[in-house]
């Protein structure tokens, strides 16, 4: 027996508004609290370069596992992005090339 | 440079990430329709949360009855890097009232922070990051709107296919850090190595983030101490 595909389960409006308000509050708190924690720490001698290194550490914590579990096309896309950024600092070119590899190269590269 | 001029400079220099953000916004709009959100609800979420990764994470659980606790935890974990972005700006938002800092921090954004480190010292970084954030917000809202309205063209849209777009954009920011840094990238490299080790050990994502950031912090402290000691030794020799 066939029929129409099941659509998404509709969530009522009050629940949706509650979730959106909760998300906004959480995200804003993360933005705010990091800065104010930093203000508490800023009297420590030599802390500034340590604090300024933190976003890069967080990015690496996301990137390294993502690349490790990436498919062939994802790893090639990442290499393209790194090389283009290294040579040109062109974010748009790097991102669009990486996306093109993912979208158009994946069917061929991942079948290798 | 005044705050206003710095904010305008932030808007002017945000073109690259305006386009990247736009791409994600369109995808979010399409994914939001697939998850069953009404247009105004998706736009409200984009306007108030303003976080691509957090919003995509929430959509994964968007089914009735909404698992609010799971969504909260998921959004908090994905957004935890905002803590580190905020901490990195500790020494750069001085000279503004507390009220202004509290309100403007709502627009704290990754590419704005990354690029602010590449700007000259005379720029007002709160103004710059906020200007950048305004540009990102415009891009995010416009693209969400477009995504919502073209979603019917992508009824078989596979969200999994674009999962890796996030790491690609993060890689562009990491490259800006690497190329713009005046000190050795040892803390970042060590963070990456520790993240890999923890990942291989099967650690949860939040433990990977915590462990690698802690090791990166220790490496940055040691590196900074060596620089200070070296400078002191040089001064003694002189």
mmCIF file of C-alpha atoms in Angstrom:
data_model
loop_
_atom_site.group_PDB
_atom_site.id
_atom_site.type_symbol
_atom_site.label_atom_id
_atom_site.label_comp_id
_atom_site.label_asym_id
_atom_site.label_seq_id
_atom_site.Cartn_x
_atom_site.Cartn_y
_atom_site.Cartn_z
ATOM 1 C CA UNK A 1 0.000 0.000 0.000
ATOM 2 C CA UNK A 2 1.372 3.400 -0.886
ATOM 3 C CA UNK A 3 0.298 6.847 0.202
ATOM 4 C CA UNK A 4 1.577 10.349 0.669
ATOM 5 C CA UNK A 5 4.850 10.703 2.534
ATOM 6 C CA UNK A 6 4.374 11.646 6.195
ATOM 7 C CA UNK A 7 4.946 15.349 6.763
ATOM 8 C CA UNK A 8 6.632 16.900 9.785
ATOM 9 C CA UNK A 9 4.769 16.594 13.069
ATOM 10 C CA UNK A 10 3.255 20.041 13.681
ATOM 11 C CA UNK A 11 4.300 21.729 16.897
ATOM 12 C CA UNK A 12 1.779 24.052 18.519
ATOM 13 C CA UNK A 13 2.493 27.773 18.605
ATOM 14 C CA UNK A 14 2.942 28.205 22.392
ATOM 15 C CA UNK A 15 5.535 25.386 22.461
ATOM 16 C CA UNK A 16 7.311 26.890 19.467
ATOM 17 C CA UNK A 17 7.440 30.332 21.074
ATOM 18 C CA UNK A 18 8.712 28.820 24.317
ATOM 19 C CA UNK A 19 11.482 26.971 22.483
ATOM 20 C CA UNK A 20 12.485 30.054 20.476
ATOM 21 C CA UNK A 21 12.601 32.223 23.606
ATOM 22 C CA UNK A 22 14.638 29.588 25.403
ATOM 23 C CA UNK A 23 17.098 29.290 22.509
ATOM 24 C CA UNK A 24 17.510 33.062 22.288
ATOM 25 C CA UNK A 25 18.162 33.255 26.036
ATOM 26 C CA UNK A 26 20.735 30.461 25.990
ATOM 27 C CA UNK A 27 22.657 31.831 23.017
ATOM 28 C CA UNK A 28 22.667 35.359 24.426
ATOM 29 C CA UNK A 29 23.891 34.089 27.797
ATOM 30 C CA UNK A 30 26.796 32.263 26.159
ATOM 31 C CA UNK A 31 27.768 35.472 24.351
ATOM 32 C CA UNK A 32 27.480 37.567 27.487
ATOM 33 C CA UNK A 33 28.935 35.260 30.115
ATOM 34 C CA UNK A 34 32.219 34.579 28.306
ATOM 35 C CA UNK A 35 32.978 38.287 28.221
ATOM 36 C CA UNK A 36 32.150 38.771 31.883
ATOM 37 C CA UNK A 37 34.168 35.722 32.938
ATOM 38 C CA UNK A 38 37.038 37.293 31.013
ATOM 39 C CA UNK A 39 36.593 40.555 32.937
ATOM 40 C CA UNK A 40 37.027 38.574 36.167
ATOM 41 C CA UNK A 41 40.279 37.105 34.880
ATOM 42 C CA UNK A 42 41.787 40.164 33.234
ATOM 43 C CA UNK A 43 43.786 41.225 36.294
ATOM 44 C CA UNK A 44 45.951 38.093 35.937
ATOM 45 C CA UNK A 45 49.291 39.074 34.495
ATOM 46 C CA UNK A 46 49.853 37.821 30.938
ATOM 47 C CA UNK A 47 46.296 36.531 30.515
ATOM 48 C CA UNK A 48 45.478 38.544 27.365
ATOM 49 C CA UNK A 49 47.307 36.361 24.793
ATOM 50 C CA UNK A 50 45.873 33.273 26.485
ATOM 51 C CA UNK A 51 42.300 34.545 26.184
ATOM 52 C CA UNK A 52 42.891 35.621 22.592
ATOM 53 C CA UNK A 53 44.071 32.102 21.685
ATOM 54 C CA UNK A 54 40.809 30.531 22.877
ATOM 55 C CA UNK A 55 38.595 30.927 19.769
ATOM 56 C CA UNK A 56 41.262 29.259 17.636
ATOM 57 C CA UNK A 57 41.429 26.360 20.111
ATOM 58 C CA UNK A 58 37.643 25.979 19.901
ATOM 59 C CA UNK A 59 37.742 26.032 16.102
ATOM 60 C CA UNK A 60 40.437 23.333 16.085
ATOM 61 C CA UNK A 61 38.371 21.226 18.495
ATOM 62 C CA UNK A 62 35.546 21.309 15.930
ATOM 63 C CA UNK A 63 37.698 20.951 12.820
ATOM 64 C CA UNK A 64 39.998 18.063 13.767
ATOM 65 C CA UNK A 65 37.261 15.464 14.478
ATOM 66 C CA UNK A 66 35.214 16.693 11.503
ATOM 67 C CA UNK A 67 38.124 16.068 9.146
ATOM 68 C CA UNK A 68 38.991 12.758 10.815
ATOM 69 C CA UNK A 69 35.542 11.335 10.143
ATOM 70 C CA UNK A 70 35.144 13.098 6.785
ATOM 71 C CA UNK A 71 34.542 11.275 3.515
ATOM 72 C CA UNK A 72 36.957 11.564 0.569
ATOM 73 C CA UNK A 73 34.984 14.448 -0.927
ATOM 74 C CA UNK A 74 34.860 16.283 2.416
ATOM 75 C CA UNK A 75 38.605 15.952 2.939
ATOM 76 C CA UNK A 76 39.309 17.163 -0.613
ATOM 77 C CA UNK A 77 36.900 20.067 -0.058
ATOM 78 C CA UNK A 78 38.766 20.953 3.140
ATOM 79 C CA UNK A 79 42.145 20.807 1.370
ATOM 80 C CA UNK A 80 40.794 23.117 -1.361
ATOM 81 C CA UNK A 81 39.567 25.600 1.254
ATOM 82 C CA UNK A 82 42.895 25.603 3.108
ATOM 83 C CA UNK A 83 44.950 26.006 -0.064
ATOM 84 C CA UNK A 84 42.794 28.824 -1.433
ATOM 85 C CA UNK A 85 42.840 30.627 1.898
ATOM 86 C CA UNK A 86 46.592 30.148 2.148
ATOM 87 C CA UNK A 87 47.176 31.617 -1.303
ATOM 88 C CA UNK A 88 44.513 34.311 -1.533
ATOM 89 C CA UNK A 89 42.630 34.889 1.752
ATOM 90 C CA UNK A 90 39.503 34.865 -0.428
ATOM 91 C CA UNK A 91 36.724 33.525 1.799
ATOM 92 C CA UNK A 92 34.050 33.486 -0.896
ATOM 93 C CA UNK A 93 36.232 31.642 -3.410
ATOM 94 C CA UNK A 94 37.393 29.162 -0.765
ATOM 95 C CA UNK A 95 33.907 28.436 0.583
ATOM 96 C CA UNK A 96 32.233 28.191 -2.821
ATOM 97 C CA UNK A 97 34.971 25.886 -4.136
ATOM 98 C CA UNK A 98 34.624 23.660 -1.081
ATOM 99 C CA UNK A 99 30.849 23.578 -1.452
ATOM 100 C CA UNK A 100 31.149 22.794 -5.170
ATOM 101 C CA UNK A 101 33.404 19.830 -4.360
ATOM 102 C CA UNK A 102 30.854 18.616 -1.799
ATOM 103 C CA UNK A 103 27.823 19.034 -4.039
ATOM 104 C CA UNK A 104 29.204 17.937 -7.407
ATOM 105 C CA UNK A 105 32.215 15.804 -6.500
ATOM 106 C CA UNK A 106 30.751 13.663 -3.731
ATOM 107 C CA UNK A 107 28.934 11.159 -6.004
ATOM 108 C CA UNK A 108 32.187 10.387 -7.832
ATOM 109 C CA UNK A 109 34.817 10.863 -5.108
ATOM 110 C CA UNK A 110 33.003 8.946 -2.391
ATOM 111 C CA UNK A 111 32.477 6.003 -4.726
ATOM 112 C CA UNK A 112 36.240 5.555 -5.173
ATOM 113 C CA UNK B 1 38.547 55.831 14.972
ATOM 114 C CA UNK B 2 35.136 56.487 16.534
ATOM 115 C CA UNK B 3 32.666 53.743 17.414
ATOM 116 C CA UNK B 4 30.414 54.752 14.528
ATOM 117 C CA UNK B 5 33.270 54.746 12.021
ATOM 118 C CA UNK B 6 34.443 51.376 13.343
ATOM 119 C CA UNK B 7 30.941 49.926 13.012
ATOM 120 C CA UNK B 8 30.735 51.157 9.417
ATOM 121 C CA UNK B 9 34.157 49.664 8.780
ATOM 122 C CA UNK B 10 32.875 46.361 10.191
ATOM 123 C CA UNK B 11 29.943 46.460 7.780
ATOM 124 C CA UNK B 12 32.212 47.334 4.834
ATOM 125 C CA UNK B 13 34.667 44.517 5.509
ATOM 126 C CA UNK B 14 32.016 41.855 6.063
ATOM 127 C CA UNK B 15 31.225 41.111 2.405
ATOM 128 C CA UNK B 16 33.014 37.737 2.364
ATOM 129 C CA UNK B 17 31.175 36.285 5.316
ATOM 130 C CA UNK B 18 27.937 38.044 4.313
ATOM 131 C CA UNK B 19 27.856 35.700 1.325
ATOM 132 C CA UNK B 20 28.837 32.598 3.335
ATOM 133 C CA UNK B 21 26.188 33.401 5.934
ATOM 134 C CA UNK B 22 23.654 33.947 3.156
ATOM 135 C CA UNK B 23 24.251 30.433 1.890
ATOM 136 C CA UNK B 24 23.599 28.975 5.341
ATOM 137 C CA UNK B 25 20.523 31.134 5.826
ATOM 138 C CA UNK B 26 18.906 29.843 2.631
ATOM 139 C CA UNK B 27 19.616 26.298 3.765
ATOM 140 C CA UNK B 28 18.172 27.037 7.194
ATOM 141 C CA UNK B 29 14.985 28.413 5.622
ATOM 142 C CA UNK B 30 14.589 25.260 3.536
ATOM 143 C CA UNK B 31 15.302 23.026 6.537
ATOM 144 C CA UNK B 32 12.854 25.003 8.704
ATOM 145 C CA UNK B 33 10.020 24.393 6.238
ATOM 146 C CA UNK B 34 10.930 20.699 6.151
ATOM 147 C CA UNK B 35 10.772 20.637 9.961
ATOM 148 C CA UNK B 36 7.286 22.176 9.929
ATOM 149 C CA UNK B 37 7.996 25.709 11.147
ATOM 150 C CA UNK B 38 5.815 28.505 9.845
ATOM 151 C CA UNK B 39 7.606 31.345 8.076
ATOM 152 C CA UNK B 40 7.156 33.858 10.894
ATOM 153 C CA UNK B 41 8.387 31.334 13.442
ATOM 154 C CA UNK B 42 11.571 30.609 11.475
ATOM 155 C CA UNK B 43 12.199 34.339 10.986
ATOM 156 C CA UNK B 44 11.595 34.995 14.681
ATOM 157 C CA UNK B 45 14.085 32.255 15.558
ATOM 158 C CA UNK B 46 16.693 33.730 13.206
ATOM 159 C CA UNK B 47 16.142 37.249 14.517
ATOM 160 C CA UNK B 48 16.362 36.343 18.189
ATOM 161 C CA UNK B 49 18.887 33.476 18.246
ATOM 162 C CA UNK B 50 21.121 34.547 15.330
ATOM 163 C CA UNK B 51 23.131 31.339 15.439
ATOM 164 C CA UNK B 52 23.392 29.068 12.419
ATOM 165 C CA UNK B 53 24.795 26.028 14.185
ATOM 166 C CA UNK B 54 22.421 26.353 17.154
ATOM 167 C CA UNK B 55 19.352 26.705 14.943
ATOM 168 C CA UNK B 56 20.286 23.717 12.802
ATOM 169 C CA UNK B 57 20.889 21.724 15.987
ATOM 170 C CA UNK B 58 17.435 22.643 17.304
ATOM 171 C CA UNK B 59 15.722 21.605 14.064
ATOM 172 C CA UNK B 60 17.031 18.079 14.471
ATOM 173 C CA UNK B 61 14.692 17.682 17.473
ATOM 174 C CA UNK B 62 11.755 19.695 16.105
ATOM 175 C CA UNK B 63 8.872 17.310 16.541
ATOM 176 C CA UNK B 64 5.781 17.334 18.752
ATOM 177 C CA UNK B 65 5.935 17.279 21.699
ATOM 178 C CA UNK B 66 9.033 19.484 21.636
ATOM 179 C CA UNK B 67 11.830 18.026 23.793
ATOM 180 C CA UNK B 68 12.726 21.384 25.340
ATOM 181 C CA UNK B 69 15.454 19.998 27.594
ATOM 182 C CA UNK B 70 17.196 18.245 24.717
ATOM 183 C CA UNK B 71 16.959 21.338 22.536
ATOM 184 C CA UNK B 72 18.322 23.527 25.340
ATOM 185 C CA UNK B 73 21.271 21.218 25.963
ATOM 186 C CA UNK B 74 22.018 20.852 22.276
ATOM 187 C CA UNK B 75 21.898 24.612 21.616
ATOM 188 C CA UNK B 76 24.012 25.308 24.720
ATOM 189 C CA UNK B 77 26.697 22.830 23.659
ATOM 190 C CA UNK B 78 26.838 24.078 20.090
ATOM 191 C CA UNK B 79 26.933 27.700 21.296
ATOM 192 C CA UNK B 80 29.576 27.101 23.953
ATOM 193 C CA UNK B 81 32.272 28.482 21.671
ATOM 194 C CA UNK B 82 30.581 31.885 22.145
ATOM 195 C CA UNK B 83 31.961 31.780 25.693
ATOM 196 C CA UNK B 84 35.466 31.660 24.278
ATOM 197 C CA UNK B 85 34.748 34.357 21.699
ATOM 198 C CA UNK B 86 33.518 36.616 24.492
ATOM 199 C CA UNK B 87 36.548 35.859 26.658
ATOM 200 C CA UNK B 88 38.898 36.694 23.794
ATOM 201 C CA UNK B 89 37.342 40.172 23.587
ATOM 202 C CA UNK B 90 37.865 40.917 27.293
ATOM 203 C CA UNK B 91 40.610 43.492 26.739
ATOM 204 C CA UNK B 92 39.084 45.042 23.631
ATOM 205 C CA UNK B 93 35.706 46.451 24.646
ATOM 206 C CA UNK B 94 36.969 49.000 27.182
ATOM 207 C CA UNK B 95 35.769 52.597 27.047
ATOM 208 C CA UNK B 96 32.094 51.753 26.632
ATOM 209 C CA UNK B 97 29.324 51.821 29.205
ATOM 210 C CA UNK B 98 28.324 48.523 30.805
ATOM 211 C CA UNK B 99 24.825 48.856 29.334
ATOM 212 C CA UNK B 100 26.141 49.260 25.820
ATOM 213 C CA UNK B 101 28.437 46.261 26.172
ATOM 214 C CA UNK B 102 25.587 44.115 27.530
ATOM 215 C CA UNK B 103 23.263 45.041 24.663
ATOM 216 C CA UNK B 104 25.797 44.968 21.837
ATOM 217 C CA UNK B 105 27.209 41.582 22.886
ATOM 218 C CA UNK B 106 23.981 40.117 21.462
ATOM 219 C CA UNK B 107 25.604 40.560 18.052
ATOM 220 C CA UNK B 108 28.890 38.869 18.943
ATOM 221 C CA UNK B 109 29.809 36.704 15.961
ATOM 222 C CA UNK B 110 32.703 34.446 14.953
ATOM 223 C CA UNK B 111 33.901 36.156 11.753
ATOM 224 C CA UNK B 112 33.583 39.597 13.351
ATOM 225 C CA UNK B 113 35.823 38.571 16.253
ATOM 226 C CA UNK B 114 38.325 36.804 13.996
ATOM 227 C CA UNK B 115 38.591 39.765 11.648
ATOM 228 C CA UNK B 116 38.750 42.309 14.470
ATOM 229 C CA UNK B 117 42.103 40.817 15.497
ATOM 230 C CA UNK B 118 43.438 41.674 12.049
ATOM 231 C CA UNK B 119 42.446 45.334 12.333
ATOM 232 C CA UNK B 120 44.693 48.215 13.374
ATOM 233 C CA UNK B 121 44.945 49.067 17.062
ATOM 234 C CA UNK B 122 43.088 52.376 16.687
ATOM 235 C CA UNK B 123 39.828 50.704 15.657
ATOM 236 C CA UNK B 124 37.033 50.511 18.222
ATOM 237 C CA UNK B 125 36.566 46.748 18.416
ATOM 238 C CA UNK B 126 33.129 46.768 20.028
ATOM 239 C CA UNK B 127 31.938 49.022 17.217
ATOM 240 C CA UNK B 128 33.660 46.883 14.605
ATOM 241 C CA UNK B 129 32.279 43.562 15.877
ATOM 242 C CA UNK B 130 28.799 45.080 16.237
ATOM 243 C CA UNK B 131 28.893 46.522 12.716
ATOM 244 C CA UNK B 132 30.011 43.144 11.439
ATOM 245 C CA UNK B 133 27.195 41.552 13.430
ATOM 246 C CA UNK B 134 24.599 43.896 11.929
ATOM 247 C CA UNK B 135 25.749 42.877 8.470
ATOM 248 C CA UNK B 136 25.630 39.178 9.410
ATOM 249 C CA UNK B 137 22.149 39.633 10.907
ATOM 250 C CA UNK B 138 20.854 41.280 7.712
ATOM 251 C CA UNK B 139 22.334 38.460 5.652
ATOM 252 C CA UNK B 140 20.907 35.829 8.012
ATOM 253 C CA UNK B 141 17.379 37.252 7.979
ATOM 254 C CA UNK B 142 17.256 37.933 4.244
ATOM 255 C CA UNK B 143 18.551 34.497 3.381
ATOM 256 C CA UNK B 144 16.238 32.760 5.855
ATOM 257 C CA UNK B 145 13.323 34.559 4.197
ATOM 258 C CA UNK B 146 14.477 33.487 0.733
ATOM 259 C CA UNK B 147 15.065 29.911 1.903
ATOM 260 C CA UNK B 148 11.543 29.763 3.320
ATOM 261 C CA UNK B 149 10.100 30.922 0.029
ATOM 262 C CA UNK B 150 12.068 28.614 -2.248
ATOM 263 C CA UNK B 151 11.731 25.560 -0.011
ATOM 264 C CA UNK B 152 9.003 24.095 -2.229
ATOM 265 C CA UNK B 153 11.632 23.718 -4.971
ATOM 266 C CA UNK B 154 13.723 21.486 -2.718
ATOM 267 C CA UNK B 155 11.193 19.008 -1.371
ATOM 268 C CA UNK B 156 13.755 16.198 -1.339
ATOM 269 C CA UNK B 157 16.372 18.375 0.336
ATOM 270 C CA UNK B 158 18.893 16.291 2.294
ATOM 271 C CA UNK B 159 20.189 18.236 5.300
ATOM 272 C CA UNK B 160 23.001 15.713 5.720
ATOM 273 C CA UNK B 161 24.563 16.752 2.420
ATOM 274 C CA UNK B 162 25.529 20.180 3.767
ATOM 275 C CA UNK B 163 26.696 19.070 7.198
ATOM 276 C CA UNK B 164 30.307 19.668 6.238
ATOM 277 C CA UNK B 165 29.725 23.263 5.078
ATOM 278 C CA UNK B 166 30.054 24.423 8.701
ATOM 279 C CA UNK B 167 33.587 23.028 9.154
ATOM 280 C CA UNK B 168 34.562 24.541 5.791
ATOM 281 C CA UNK B 169 33.586 28.039 6.958
ATOM 282 C CA UNK B 170 35.316 27.471 10.308
ATOM 283 C CA UNK B 171 38.428 26.435 8.357
ATOM 284 C CA UNK B 172 38.434 29.802 6.554
ATOM 285 C CA UNK B 173 38.379 31.585 9.924
ATOM 286 C CA UNK B 174 41.112 29.329 11.287
ATOM 287 C CA UNK B 175 43.275 30.174 8.286
ATOM 288 C CA UNK B 176 42.765 33.879 8.983
ATOM 289 C CA UNK B 177 43.966 33.212 12.535
ATOM 290 C CA UNK B 178 47.005 31.241 11.351
ATOM 291 C CA UNK B 179 48.038 33.842 8.802
ATOM 292 C CA UNK B 180 47.336 36.842 11.004
ATOM 293 C CA UNK B 181 48.963 35.578 14.188
ATOM 294 C CA UNK B 182 52.209 37.152 15.336
ATOM 295 C CA UNK B 183 52.974 34.288 17.723
ATOM 296 C CA UNK B 184 53.539 30.601 16.988
ATOM 297 C CA UNK B 185 50.352 28.558 16.436
ATOM 298 C CA UNK B 186 51.434 25.920 18.975
ATOM 299 C CA UNK B 187 48.293 26.206 21.200
ATOM 300 C CA UNK B 188 45.988 25.693 18.210
ATOM 301 C CA UNK B 189 47.974 22.750 16.855
ATOM 302 C CA UNK B 190 48.009 21.091 20.273
ATOM 303 C CA UNK B 191 44.268 21.698 20.619
ATOM 304 C CA UNK B 192 43.720 19.937 17.305
ATOM 305 C CA UNK B 193 45.908 16.992 18.323
ATOM 306 C CA UNK B 194 44.109 16.617 21.664
ATOM 307 C CA UNK B 195 40.735 16.861 19.923
ATOM 308 C CA UNK B 196 41.778 14.029 17.619
ATOM 309 C CA UNK B 197 42.982 11.878 20.509
ATOM 310 C CA UNK B 198 39.777 12.440 22.473
ATOM 311 C CA UNK B 199 37.687 11.784 19.377
ATOM 312 C CA UNK B 200 39.491 8.493 18.772
ATOM 313 C CA UNK B 201 38.928 7.607 22.434
ATOM 314 C CA UNK B 202 35.201 8.025 21.879
ATOM 315 C CA UNK B 203 34.781 11.107 24.098
ATOM 316 C CA UNK B 204 31.581 13.148 23.901
ATOM 317 C CA UNK B 205 31.695 16.374 21.872
ATOM 318 C CA UNK B 206 31.643 18.632 24.911
ATOM 319 C CA UNK B 207 34.580 16.727 26.435
ATOM 320 C CA UNK B 208 36.524 17.083 23.190
ATOM 321 C CA UNK B 209 35.912 20.844 23.250
ATOM 322 C CA UNK B 210 36.742 21.135 26.939
ATOM 323 C CA UNK B 211 39.880 19.002 26.781
ATOM 324 C CA UNK B 212 41.348 20.598 23.699
ATOM 325 C CA UNK B 213 40.636 24.145 24.894
ATOM 326 C CA UNK B 214 42.229 23.420 28.272
ATOM 327 C CA UNK B 215 45.370 22.052 26.628
ATOM 328 C CA UNK B 216 45.422 25.019 24.258
ATOM 329 C CA UNK B 217 45.172 27.385 27.238
ATOM 330 C CA UNK B 218 48.074 25.696 29.025
ATOM 331 C CA UNK B 219 50.154 25.842 25.839
ATOM 332 C CA UNK B 220 49.325 29.541 25.427
ATOM 333 C CA UNK B 221 50.317 30.249 29.053
ATOM 334 C CA UNK B 222 53.660 28.450 28.610
ATOM 335 C CA UNK B 223 54.282 30.135 25.281
ATOM 336 C CA UNK B 224 53.543 33.549 26.725
ATOM 337 C CA UNK B 225 55.789 32.862 29.725
ATOM 338 C CA UNK B 226 58.654 31.930 27.390
ATOM 339 C CA UNK B 227 58.150 35.134 25.408
ATOM 340 C CA UNK B 228 58.143 37.239 28.593
ATOM 341 C CA UNK B 229 61.204 35.426 29.993
ATOM 342 C CA UNK B 230 63.003 35.821 26.689
ATOM 343 C CA UNK B 231 62.237 39.537 26.580
ATOM 344 C CA UNK B 232 63.428 39.961 30.175
ATOM 345 C CA UNK B 233 66.658 38.092 29.427
ATOM 346 C CA UNK B 234 67.174 40.266 26.353
ATOM 347 C CA UNK B 235 66.669 43.413 28.419
ATOM 348 C CA UNK B 236 69.184 42.161 31.033
ATOM 349 C CA UNK B 237 71.738 41.460 28.302
ATOM 350 C CA UNK B 238 71.210 44.946 26.912
#
